[in-house]
Amino acid sequence: MTLPGVLLLDAAGPEAALLATAAAARGHEVHAATAAANAAYGPELKGLLAGRVVTDFARLDRALDEITAYARRRGVGAVLTVNEYLTELAALVSAELGVPGNEPGRARAARDKAAMAEAFAAAGVHVPRTLVVQNEVDGDQVLEDWRVGFPCVVKPVGGAGSAGVTVVGSLAEAVAAVEEARAVASVPRHAGDPAVLVQAYVAGTEYSVESVTQDGVTVHLAITRKHVTGGTARTETGHSLPVRLAPDVESAVHRQAEPAIRAVGIRHGASHTEVVVGADSRCTVIEIGARLGAGHIGVLVQHALGIDVWSGLLDVALGRPAALSPTARGFATVRFIVSPHAGRLVSVSGLPEPGPGLPLVRWRAAIGAPVRPPRANGHRLGAFVVTGADEAEVEERAAALARRIRLRVEPDDRSHVSSASTSAIAP
Ligand SMILES: Nc1ncnc2c1ncn2[C@@H]1O[C@H](COP(=O)(O)OP(=O)(O)O)[C@@H](O)[C@H]1O
Ligand SMILES: [Mg+2]
């Protein structure tokens, strides 16, 4: 019997490669929808793809037609994506093909933070007070609105990876923040939506909930502690899991995540719900993604909990029972390597080597490339994952390894060379 084909919407990046590898290992033909015929996929994908359909993801209707026509021709029976920007399209394609996927009518709400805020409010999810700036004229009015106040957070409605997100302390800082959010919004993958969200700032500790839903039933794989930069820009500098919260706090987090997952129509697939837990243990949902958490969270789940999350997601997409129970009780953390200065990267040394308890080391910045302190997750230069049985030992080892990494960054104007090399990891 021929197995159904598996289609990935965008196959770039390590998570897509792991999904493709899991599918191919089980004998499925793996296909990719890509934005360009020459999309540069890494060596992991070489030889794995049975075929691809080239489309323009920014033109949703056309992409839907082209992808579904291709999928029917090639016997595709499962559609997956790990690309935040393509989760709505994945829901539309799955519905059109009649294969397991999320509710197409609600999928936009997992991508568009204005629609998300509305869907959450309607579902009774606890969210920060959120206002939408549709155009330049009403910007000041919204920012002066007493209901949001300062500090507040300005972000593009269609953004991801902290791009264009600014924590704003006063009206004076707000104009530049709105402009920055608009600049991010103008890139085609956000479909040019210029709307900007102004949201009350929620103080507390940031976590994410990694969940998988099958036939509308949700399993929480882990709660993850998020390491972020402080200040006006909030870049993710690490993730650690599983976090063991006090039982009442953990259930408060799950009680918020579950209606949030339903509100954006997640029925078959992964989700990543970002929350803040305040000093009073109150849990507020910041946002949700209808996909596996990025930043190697799947690798952390695999190593800490012994869950083959890629195989599980494949089963969900194929409509087969997925094995998502933990088979290990360990701990894992990822640390991202970032530049402390703006300039050109001259050298990097002291990167850890993969080995026992260190399953992943990734470096993506070329020597000579421009680098900068991170303004968004896309400015991170590399990452490594540490795993082990004991949380404190894992965190200590990760911190020690981070201290050994040295970046030399030369100022761009070359008027003076920074003589001291600097530790590469944000706190
Ligand atoms: N309302 C908020 N209160 C406090 N911090 C926030 C708020 N909104 C966003 N942040 C911070 O900014 C980061 C990025 O914002 P987020 O809404 O998650 O956008 P993105 O889709 O780019 O990840 C969050 O991880 C968090 O650190
Ligand atoms: Mg986020």
Short mmCIF file of C-alpha atoms and ligand atoms in Angstrom, two decimals:
data_model
loop_
_atom_site.label_atom_id
_atom_site.label_comp_id
_atom_site.label_asym_id
_atom_site.label_seq_id
_atom_site.Cartn_x
_atom_site.Cartn_y
_atom_site.Cartn_z
CA MET A 1 0.00 0.00 0.00
CA THR A 2 1.36 3.43 -0.87
CA LEU A 3 1.71 5.71 2.11
CA PRO A 4 0.26 9.23 1.87
CA GLY A 5 2.68 11.97 0.95
CA VAL A 6 3.67 14.58 3.51
CA LEU A 7 3.78 18.25 2.51
CA LEU A 8 5.78 20.87 4.42
CA LEU A 9 4.88 24.50 3.86
CA ASP A 10 8.39 25.95 3.69
CA ALA A 11 11.06 23.40 4.50
CA ALA A 12 13.77 25.82 5.64
CA GLY A 13 15.35 25.52 9.06
CA PRO A 14 16.33 22.73 11.41
CA GLU A 15 12.82 21.95 12.68
CA ALA A 16 11.46 21.41 9.16
CA ALA A 17 14.44 19.16 8.44
CA LEU A 18 13.67 17.07 11.53
CA LEU A 19 10.03 16.72 10.46
CA ALA A 20 11.07 15.78 6.93
CA THR A 21 13.56 13.23 8.27
CA ALA A 22 10.90 11.66 10.54
CA ALA A 23 8.46 11.40 7.62
CA ALA A 24 11.03 9.98 5.20
CA ALA A 25 12.25 7.46 7.80
CA ARG A 26 8.69 6.13 7.98
CA GLY A 27 8.53 5.71 4.23
CA HIS A 28 6.50 8.78 3.27
CA GLU A 29 7.32 10.85 0.25
CA VAL A 30 8.16 14.32 1.49
CA HIS A 31 7.17 17.40 -0.51
CA ALA A 32 7.77 21.07 0.11
CA ALA A 33 5.97 24.25 -0.86
CA THR A 34 8.63 26.92 -1.26
CA ALA A 35 8.72 30.58 -2.07
CA ALA A 36 11.47 30.32 -4.69
CA ALA A 37 12.62 27.58 -7.02
CA ASN A 38 16.14 27.98 -5.74
CA ALA A 39 15.22 28.10 -2.04
CA ALA A 40 18.46 27.20 -0.35
CA TYR A 41 17.80 24.27 1.91
CA GLY A 42 20.55 22.93 4.11
CA PRO A 43 22.35 19.62 3.67
CA GLU A 44 19.88 17.96 6.07
CA LEU A 45 17.20 18.11 3.38
CA LYS A 46 19.34 17.00 0.46
CA GLY A 47 17.91 13.90 -1.12
CA LEU A 48 14.88 13.90 1.18
CA LEU A 49 12.44 15.87 -0.95
CA ALA A 50 10.39 13.96 -3.52
CA GLY A 51 9.22 17.21 -5.06
CA ARG A 52 8.29 20.81 -4.50
CA VAL A 53 5.73 23.36 -5.55
CA VAL A 54 6.95 26.93 -5.94
CA THR A 55 4.44 29.57 -4.93
CA ASP A 56 4.08 33.12 -3.62
CA PHE A 57 3.10 32.78 0.04
CA ALA A 58 2.13 36.45 0.24
CA ARG A 59 -0.77 35.83 -2.18
CA LEU A 60 -2.88 33.58 -0.03
CA ASP A 61 -5.62 32.59 -2.51
CA ARG A 62 -3.19 31.84 -5.27
CA ALA A 63 -0.85 29.92 -2.97
CA LEU A 64 -3.84 27.90 -1.74
CA ASP A 65 -4.85 26.95 -5.31
CA GLU A 66 -1.35 26.09 -6.43
CA ILE A 67 -0.48 24.08 -3.36
CA THR A 68 -3.72 22.10 -3.25
CA ALA A 69 -3.47 21.28 -6.98
CA TYR A 70 0.07 20.01 -6.45
CA ALA A 71 -0.90 18.10 -3.29
CA ARG A 72 -3.77 16.30 -5.06
CA ARG A 73 -1.50 15.32 -7.94
CA ARG A 74 1.14 13.91 -5.61
CA GLY A 75 -1.13 12.06 -3.16
CA VAL A 76 -0.45 14.28 -0.16
CA GLY A 77 -2.26 13.13 2.99
CA ALA A 78 -0.66 15.38 5.64
CA VAL A 79 0.21 19.07 5.70
CA LEU A 80 2.58 20.59 8.25
CA THR A 81 4.50 23.78 8.83
CA VAL A 82 6.89 25.04 11.46
CA ASN A 83 6.88 28.48 9.88
CA GLU A 84 4.92 30.94 12.02
CA TYR A 85 3.93 32.97 8.96
CA LEU A 86 2.34 30.00 7.20
CA THR A 87 0.06 28.54 9.87
CA GLU A 88 -3.06 30.11 8.36
CA LEU A 89 -2.20 28.80 4.91
CA ALA A 90 -1.56 25.33 6.42
CA ALA A 91 -5.08 25.36 7.92
CA LEU A 92 -6.60 26.44 4.58
CA VAL A 93 -4.69 23.82 2.57
CA SER A 94 -5.56 21.03 5.04
CA ALA A 95 -9.25 21.96 4.97
CA GLU A 96 -9.27 22.08 1.17
CA LEU A 97 -7.62 18.66 0.97
CA GLY A 98 -9.81 17.20 3.74
CA VAL A 99 -6.83 16.16 5.88
CA PRO A 100 -6.40 16.89 9.63
CA GLY A 101 -5.70 20.55 10.31
CA ASN A 102 -6.85 23.58 12.23
CA GLU A 103 -10.15 25.41 11.73
CA PRO A 104 -9.61 27.51 8.61
CA GLY A 105 -12.09 30.18 9.69
CA ARG A 106 -10.18 30.88 12.89
CA ALA A 107 -6.62 30.30 11.75
CA ARG A 108 -6.04 33.98 10.97
CA ALA A 109 -6.42 34.74 14.68
CA ALA A 110 -3.26 32.76 15.43
CA ARG A 111 -1.30 35.05 13.08
CA ASP A 112 -2.89 38.45 13.38
CA LYS A 113 -2.42 39.81 16.90
CA ALA A 114 -5.44 42.13 16.60
CA ALA A 115 -7.74 39.24 15.64
CA MET A 116 -6.01 37.18 18.35
CA ALA A 117 -6.77 39.73 21.06
CA GLU A 118 -10.42 39.77 19.98
CA ALA A 119 -10.68 35.97 19.88
CA PHE A 120 -9.04 35.70 23.32
CA ALA A 121 -11.30 38.31 24.86
CA ALA A 122 -14.38 36.57 23.45
CA ALA A 123 -13.18 33.26 24.91
CA GLY A 124 -12.56 34.79 28.35
CA VAL A 125 -8.77 34.38 28.15
CA HIS A 126 -6.93 36.80 30.44
CA VAL A 127 -5.03 39.17 28.15
CA PRO A 128 -3.38 42.57 28.57
CA ARG A 129 -5.52 45.52 27.60
CA THR A 130 -4.92 45.85 23.88
CA LEU A 131 -5.68 48.63 21.42
CA VAL A 132 -5.10 48.67 17.69
CA VAL A 133 -3.56 51.63 15.83
CA GLN A 134 -4.93 51.35 12.29
CA ASN A 135 -3.30 54.47 10.90
CA GLU A 136 -0.88 57.23 11.80
CA VAL A 137 -3.61 59.67 12.74
CA ASP A 138 -5.04 57.72 15.64
CA GLY A 139 -1.61 56.70 17.00
CA ASP A 140 -1.19 59.50 19.52
CA GLN A 141 -4.78 59.20 20.61
CA VAL A 142 -4.39 55.51 21.33
CA LEU A 143 -1.11 56.00 23.16
CA GLU A 144 -2.58 58.69 25.33
CA ASP A 145 -5.44 56.41 26.17
CA TRP A 146 -5.49 56.04 29.94
CA ARG A 147 -6.65 52.48 29.68
CA VAL A 148 -3.27 51.31 28.37
CA GLY A 149 -0.89 53.74 30.08
CA PHE A 150 2.87 53.36 30.38
CA PRO A 151 4.89 51.27 30.16
CA CYS A 152 3.16 49.68 27.23
CA VAL A 153 4.26 47.41 24.40
CA VAL A 154 4.06 48.40 20.75
CA LYS A 155 4.13 45.60 18.17
CA PRO A 156 3.18 44.89 14.56
CA VAL A 157 -0.04 42.85 14.30
CA GLY A 158 1.54 40.33 11.96
CA GLY A 159 5.03 40.11 13.44
CA ALA A 160 7.01 37.28 14.99
CA GLY A 161 10.37 36.69 16.63
CA SER A 162 10.19 39.99 18.56
CA ALA A 163 10.75 42.00 15.34
CA GLY A 164 9.40 45.52 15.75
CA VAL A 165 8.32 44.90 19.37
CA THR A 166 9.23 47.74 21.77
CA VAL A 167 8.53 48.30 25.43
CA VAL A 168 7.69 51.99 25.59
CA GLY A 169 8.04 54.06 28.77
CA SER A 170 6.52 57.35 27.67
CA LEU A 171 4.59 59.05 24.92
CA ALA A 172 7.85 60.62 23.72
CA GLU A 173 9.32 57.18 22.92
CA ALA A 174 6.14 55.92 21.36
CA VAL A 175 6.37 57.61 17.96
CA ALA A 176 9.61 55.85 17.01
CA ALA A 177 8.24 52.56 18.34
CA VAL A 178 5.12 52.83 16.19
CA GLU A 179 7.27 53.66 13.17
CA GLU A 180 9.51 50.69 13.84
CA ALA A 181 6.52 48.37 14.15
CA ARG A 182 5.14 49.77 10.89
CA ALA A 183 8.46 49.18 9.12
CA VAL A 184 8.35 45.51 10.13
CA ALA A 185 4.72 45.35 9.07
CA SER A 186 5.55 46.53 5.57
CA VAL A 187 7.53 43.40 4.63
CA PRO A 188 5.53 41.24 2.24
CA ARG A 189 5.17 38.21 4.49
CA HIS A 190 3.04 40.28 6.84
CA ALA A 191 0.80 40.88 3.84
CA GLY A 192 1.58 44.57 4.23
CA ASP A 193 -0.79 44.98 7.18
CA PRO A 194 0.28 48.31 8.70
CA ALA A 195 -1.78 47.95 11.87
CA VAL A 196 0.11 48.19 15.13
CA LEU A 197 -0.89 46.91 18.54
CA VAL A 198 -0.51 48.91 21.72
CA GLN A 199 -0.71 46.66 24.72
CA ALA A 200 -0.47 47.19 28.46
CA TYR A 201 2.85 45.95 29.82
CA VAL A 202 2.52 42.89 32.03
CA ALA A 203 5.22 42.50 34.67
CA GLY A 204 6.22 39.02 35.76
CA THR A 205 8.02 35.87 34.69
CA GLU A 206 7.64 34.71 31.10
CA TYR A 207 6.83 31.13 30.22
CA SER A 208 5.51 29.28 27.22
CA VAL A 209 3.28 26.23 27.11
CA GLU A 210 4.17 23.62 24.50
CA SER A 211 1.06 21.66 23.55
CA VAL A 212 -0.20 19.26 20.93
CA THR A 213 -3.89 18.99 20.10
CA GLN A 214 -5.43 16.02 18.33
CA ASP A 215 -9.13 15.89 17.46
CA GLY A 216 -9.62 18.90 19.72
CA VAL A 217 -8.00 17.20 22.74
CA THR A 218 -4.90 18.98 24.03
CA VAL A 219 -1.85 17.45 25.71
CA HIS A 220 0.62 19.85 27.33
CA LEU A 221 4.14 18.57 26.76
CA ALA A 222 5.92 21.11 28.96
CA ILE A 223 6.00 24.58 30.38
CA THR A 224 9.16 26.41 29.29
CA ARG A 225 10.91 29.28 31.06
CA LYS A 226 11.80 31.98 28.57
CA HIS A 227 15.06 33.93 28.95
CA VAL A 228 14.70 37.41 27.44
CA THR A 229 16.72 40.59 27.18
CA GLY A 230 15.45 43.47 29.29
CA GLY A 231 15.08 47.07 28.19
CA THR A 232 13.08 48.31 25.29
CA ALA A 233 13.62 45.33 22.96
CA ARG A 234 12.77 41.85 24.17
CA THR A 235 14.76 39.20 22.35
CA GLU A 236 14.60 35.58 23.44
CA THR A 237 18.06 34.53 24.65
CA GLY A 238 17.17 31.04 25.86
CA HIS A 239 14.52 28.50 26.81
CA SER A 240 14.59 25.94 29.62
CA LEU A 241 12.20 23.05 30.17
CA PRO A 242 10.34 21.46 31.84
CA VAL A 243 9.66 24.12 34.44
CA ARG A 244 8.02 22.71 37.54
CA LEU A 245 5.66 25.36 38.87
CA ALA A 246 3.66 25.12 42.07
CA PRO A 247 0.56 23.01 41.24
CA ASP A 248 -1.87 25.93 41.58
CA VAL A 249 0.28 28.14 39.32
CA GLU A 250 0.68 25.34 36.79
CA SER A 251 -3.06 24.79 36.64
CA ALA A 252 -3.62 28.55 36.31
CA VAL A 253 -1.26 28.54 33.31
CA HIS A 254 -3.02 25.56 31.73
CA ARG A 255 -6.42 27.12 32.46
CA GLN A 256 -5.42 30.13 30.34
CA ALA A 257 -3.67 28.17 27.58
CA GLU A 258 -6.58 25.83 26.89
CA PRO A 259 -9.24 28.40 25.92
CA ALA A 260 -6.53 30.32 24.03
CA ILE A 261 -5.79 27.20 21.96
CA ARG A 262 -9.49 26.70 21.23
CA ALA A 263 -10.08 30.38 20.50
CA VAL A 264 -7.73 30.36 17.51
CA GLY A 265 -9.15 27.10 16.16
CA ILE A 266 -6.30 24.71 16.91
CA ARG A 267 -7.80 21.23 16.47
CA HIS A 268 -4.98 19.12 15.06
CA GLY A 269 -1.44 20.29 15.66
CA ALA A 270 1.12 21.92 17.88
CA SER A 271 0.81 25.19 19.74
CA HIS A 272 3.11 27.50 21.66
CA THR A 273 1.29 29.77 24.12
CA GLU A 274 3.32 32.59 25.64
CA VAL A 275 2.28 33.75 29.10
CA VAL A 276 3.43 35.99 31.92
CA VAL A 277 2.90 34.94 35.52
CA GLY A 278 2.76 37.93 37.85
CA ALA A 279 3.89 38.23 41.47
CA ASP A 280 0.26 37.51 42.44
CA SER A 281 0.45 34.22 40.40
CA ARG A 282 -2.05 35.64 37.91
CA CYS A 283 -1.43 34.27 34.41
CA THR A 284 -1.82 36.53 31.36
CA VAL A 285 -1.58 35.26 27.79
CA ILE A 286 0.71 37.36 25.57
CA GLU A 287 0.28 35.44 22.33
CA ILE A 288 -0.09 32.03 20.72
CA GLY A 289 1.49 30.35 17.70
CA ALA A 290 -0.26 27.48 15.93
CA ARG A 291 3.01 25.61 15.61
CA LEU A 292 5.75 24.01 17.64
CA GLY A 293 7.75 26.56 19.65
CA ALA A 294 10.69 27.81 17.63
CA GLY A 295 14.22 28.21 18.96
CA HIS A 296 14.92 24.46 19.26
CA ILE A 297 12.11 23.87 21.76
CA GLY A 298 11.30 20.59 19.97
CA VAL A 299 14.88 19.42 20.59
CA LEU A 300 14.53 20.33 24.27
CA VAL A 301 11.27 18.34 24.52
CA GLN A 302 12.88 15.37 22.82
CA HIS A 303 15.93 15.30 25.07
CA ALA A 304 14.40 16.29 28.40
CA LEU A 305 11.18 14.29 28.15
CA GLY A 306 11.96 11.57 25.62
CA ILE A 307 9.02 12.57 23.40
CA ASP A 308 9.60 12.21 19.67
CA VAL A 309 7.71 15.37 18.93
CA TRP A 310 8.29 15.25 15.15
CA SER A 311 6.92 11.75 14.88
CA GLY A 312 4.00 12.81 17.09
CA LEU A 313 3.20 15.81 14.92
CA LEU A 314 3.39 13.66 11.83
CA ASP A 315 0.85 11.25 13.34
CA VAL A 316 -1.45 14.15 14.24
CA ALA A 317 -1.23 15.46 10.66
CA LEU A 318 -1.92 11.98 9.28
CA GLY A 319 -4.86 11.45 11.65
CA ARG A 320 -3.20 8.58 13.51
CA PRO A 321 -2.91 8.21 17.30
CA ALA A 322 0.14 10.15 18.41
CA ALA A 323 2.49 8.96 21.19
CA LEU A 324 3.12 12.06 23.28
CA SER A 325 3.75 10.70 26.77
CA PRO A 326 7.12 11.43 28.37
CA THR A 327 9.59 8.54 28.50
CA ALA A 328 12.30 10.48 30.38
CA ARG A 329 12.48 12.91 33.31
CA GLY A 330 15.39 15.14 32.40
CA PHE A 331 15.92 18.84 31.79
CA ALA A 332 17.14 20.80 28.78
CA THR A 333 18.07 24.37 27.96
CA VAL A 334 19.00 26.27 24.82
CA ARG A 335 21.17 29.37 24.98
CA PHE A 336 21.44 31.79 22.08
CA ILE A 337 24.67 33.53 21.24
CA VAL A 338 24.32 37.24 20.58
CA SER A 339 26.71 40.08 19.88
CA PRO A 340 27.25 42.64 22.62
CA HIS A 341 28.28 45.34 20.08
CA ALA A 342 27.38 46.51 16.62
CA GLY A 343 30.09 46.04 14.00
CA ARG A 344 31.70 43.31 11.93
CA LEU A 345 32.38 39.89 13.30
CA VAL A 346 36.15 39.28 13.29
CA SER A 347 36.36 35.97 15.09
CA VAL A 348 34.54 33.57 17.35
CA SER A 349 36.20 31.13 19.68
CA GLY A 350 35.27 28.85 22.53
CA LEU A 351 32.12 27.44 20.91
CA PRO A 352 31.20 24.16 22.60
CA GLU A 353 31.52 20.89 20.68
CA PRO A 354 28.49 18.61 20.38
CA GLY A 355 28.83 15.58 22.64
CA PRO A 356 27.20 13.89 25.62
CA GLY A 357 24.61 16.23 27.11
CA LEU A 358 25.25 18.73 24.30
CA PRO A 359 23.14 17.51 21.38
CA LEU A 360 23.08 20.69 19.34
CA VAL A 361 25.50 23.49 18.54
CA ARG A 362 24.48 25.84 15.76
CA TRP A 363 26.37 28.80 14.37
CA ARG A 364 24.96 30.88 11.56
CA ALA A 365 26.95 34.15 11.33
CA ALA A 366 29.74 34.41 8.75
CA ILE A 367 33.07 35.93 9.74
CA GLY A 368 33.04 39.48 8.35
CA ALA A 369 29.27 39.74 8.57
CA PRO A 370 27.63 42.73 10.22
CA VAL A 371 26.42 41.93 13.73
CA ARG A 372 24.54 43.93 16.35
CA PRO A 373 23.08 43.56 19.79
CA PRO A 374 19.82 41.75 19.21
CA ARG A 375 16.75 43.78 18.40
CA ALA A 376 14.87 40.66 17.29
CA ASN A 377 15.38 36.90 17.40
CA GLY A 378 16.71 37.06 13.84
CA HIS A 379 19.82 38.88 15.11
CA ARG A 380 20.98 35.90 17.15
CA LEU A 381 24.22 34.38 15.89
CA GLY A 382 24.05 30.82 17.12
CA ALA A 383 22.76 28.47 19.78
CA PHE A 384 23.63 25.44 21.83
CA VAL A 385 21.52 22.96 23.77
CA VAL A 386 22.51 21.37 27.08
CA THR A 387 20.58 18.43 28.52
CA GLY A 388 20.89 16.27 31.62
CA ALA A 389 19.09 14.73 34.56
CA ASP A 390 19.31 17.66 36.95
CA GLU A 391 17.99 21.18 36.34
CA ALA A 392 20.62 23.03 38.39
CA GLU A 393 23.49 21.10 36.78
CA VAL A 394 22.15 21.73 33.28
CA GLU A 395 21.74 25.47 33.90
CA GLU A 396 25.18 25.74 35.47
CA ARG A 397 26.84 23.89 32.61
CA ALA A 398 25.06 26.09 30.08
CA ALA A 399 26.18 29.25 31.91
CA ALA A 400 29.79 27.98 32.11
CA LEU A 401 29.84 27.09 28.39
CA ALA A 402 28.39 30.50 27.53
CA ARG A 403 31.14 32.27 29.46
CA ARG A 404 33.79 30.51 27.38
CA ILE A 405 32.50 31.84 24.06
CA ARG A 406 34.40 34.88 22.84
CA LEU A 407 33.37 37.10 19.95
CA ARG A 408 35.61 39.77 18.49
CA VAL A 409 33.59 42.51 16.88
CA GLU A 410 35.24 45.36 15.04
CA PRO A 411 33.41 48.68 14.78
CA ASP A 412 32.17 49.29 11.27
CA ASP A 413 33.95 52.59 10.76
CA ARG A 414 37.31 50.84 11.45
CA SER A 415 38.51 53.98 13.25
CA HIS A 416 39.35 51.85 16.23
CA VAL A 417 39.39 48.13 16.78
CA SER A 418 37.80 46.85 19.94
CA SER A 419 40.77 45.24 21.61
CA ALA A 420 38.92 43.44 24.34
CA SER A 421 36.93 40.46 23.25
CA THR A 422 33.64 40.15 24.98
CA SER A 423 31.54 37.36 26.31
CA ALA A 424 28.86 36.59 23.81
CA ILE A 425 25.82 35.73 25.79
CA ALA A 426 23.15 38.10 26.93
CA PRO A 427 22.22 37.58 30.60
N1 LIG B 1 2.05 42.92 26.97
C1 LIG B 1 3.31 42.59 27.24
N2 LIG B 1 3.81 42.73 28.49
C2 LIG B 1 5.10 42.43 28.77
N3 LIG B 1 5.97 41.99 27.84
C3 LIG B 1 5.53 41.83 26.57
C4 LIG B 1 4.19 42.11 26.21
N4 LIG B 1 4.05 41.88 24.89
C5 LIG B 1 5.25 41.46 24.45
N5 LIG B 1 6.15 41.43 25.45
C6 LIG B 1 7.57 41.05 25.35
O1 LIG B 1 7.98 41.12 24.00
C7 LIG B 1 8.27 39.81 23.48
C8 LIG B 1 7.80 39.71 22.05
O2 LIG B 1 6.42 40.00 21.98
P1 LIG B 1 5.37 39.01 21.32
O3 LIG B 1 4.02 39.57 21.54
O4 LIG B 1 5.61 37.64 21.85
O5 LIG B 1 5.71 39.12 19.78
P2 LIG B 1 6.42 38.10 18.75
O6 LIG B 1 5.30 37.53 17.97
O7 LIG B 1 7.31 38.95 17.95
O8 LIG B 1 7.13 37.04 19.57
C9 LIG B 1 7.60 38.86 24.46
O9 LIG B 1 8.24 37.61 24.51
C10 LIG B 1 7.76 39.61 25.77
O10 LIG B 1 9.07 39.49 26.28
MG MG B 2 6.33 35.89 21.10
#
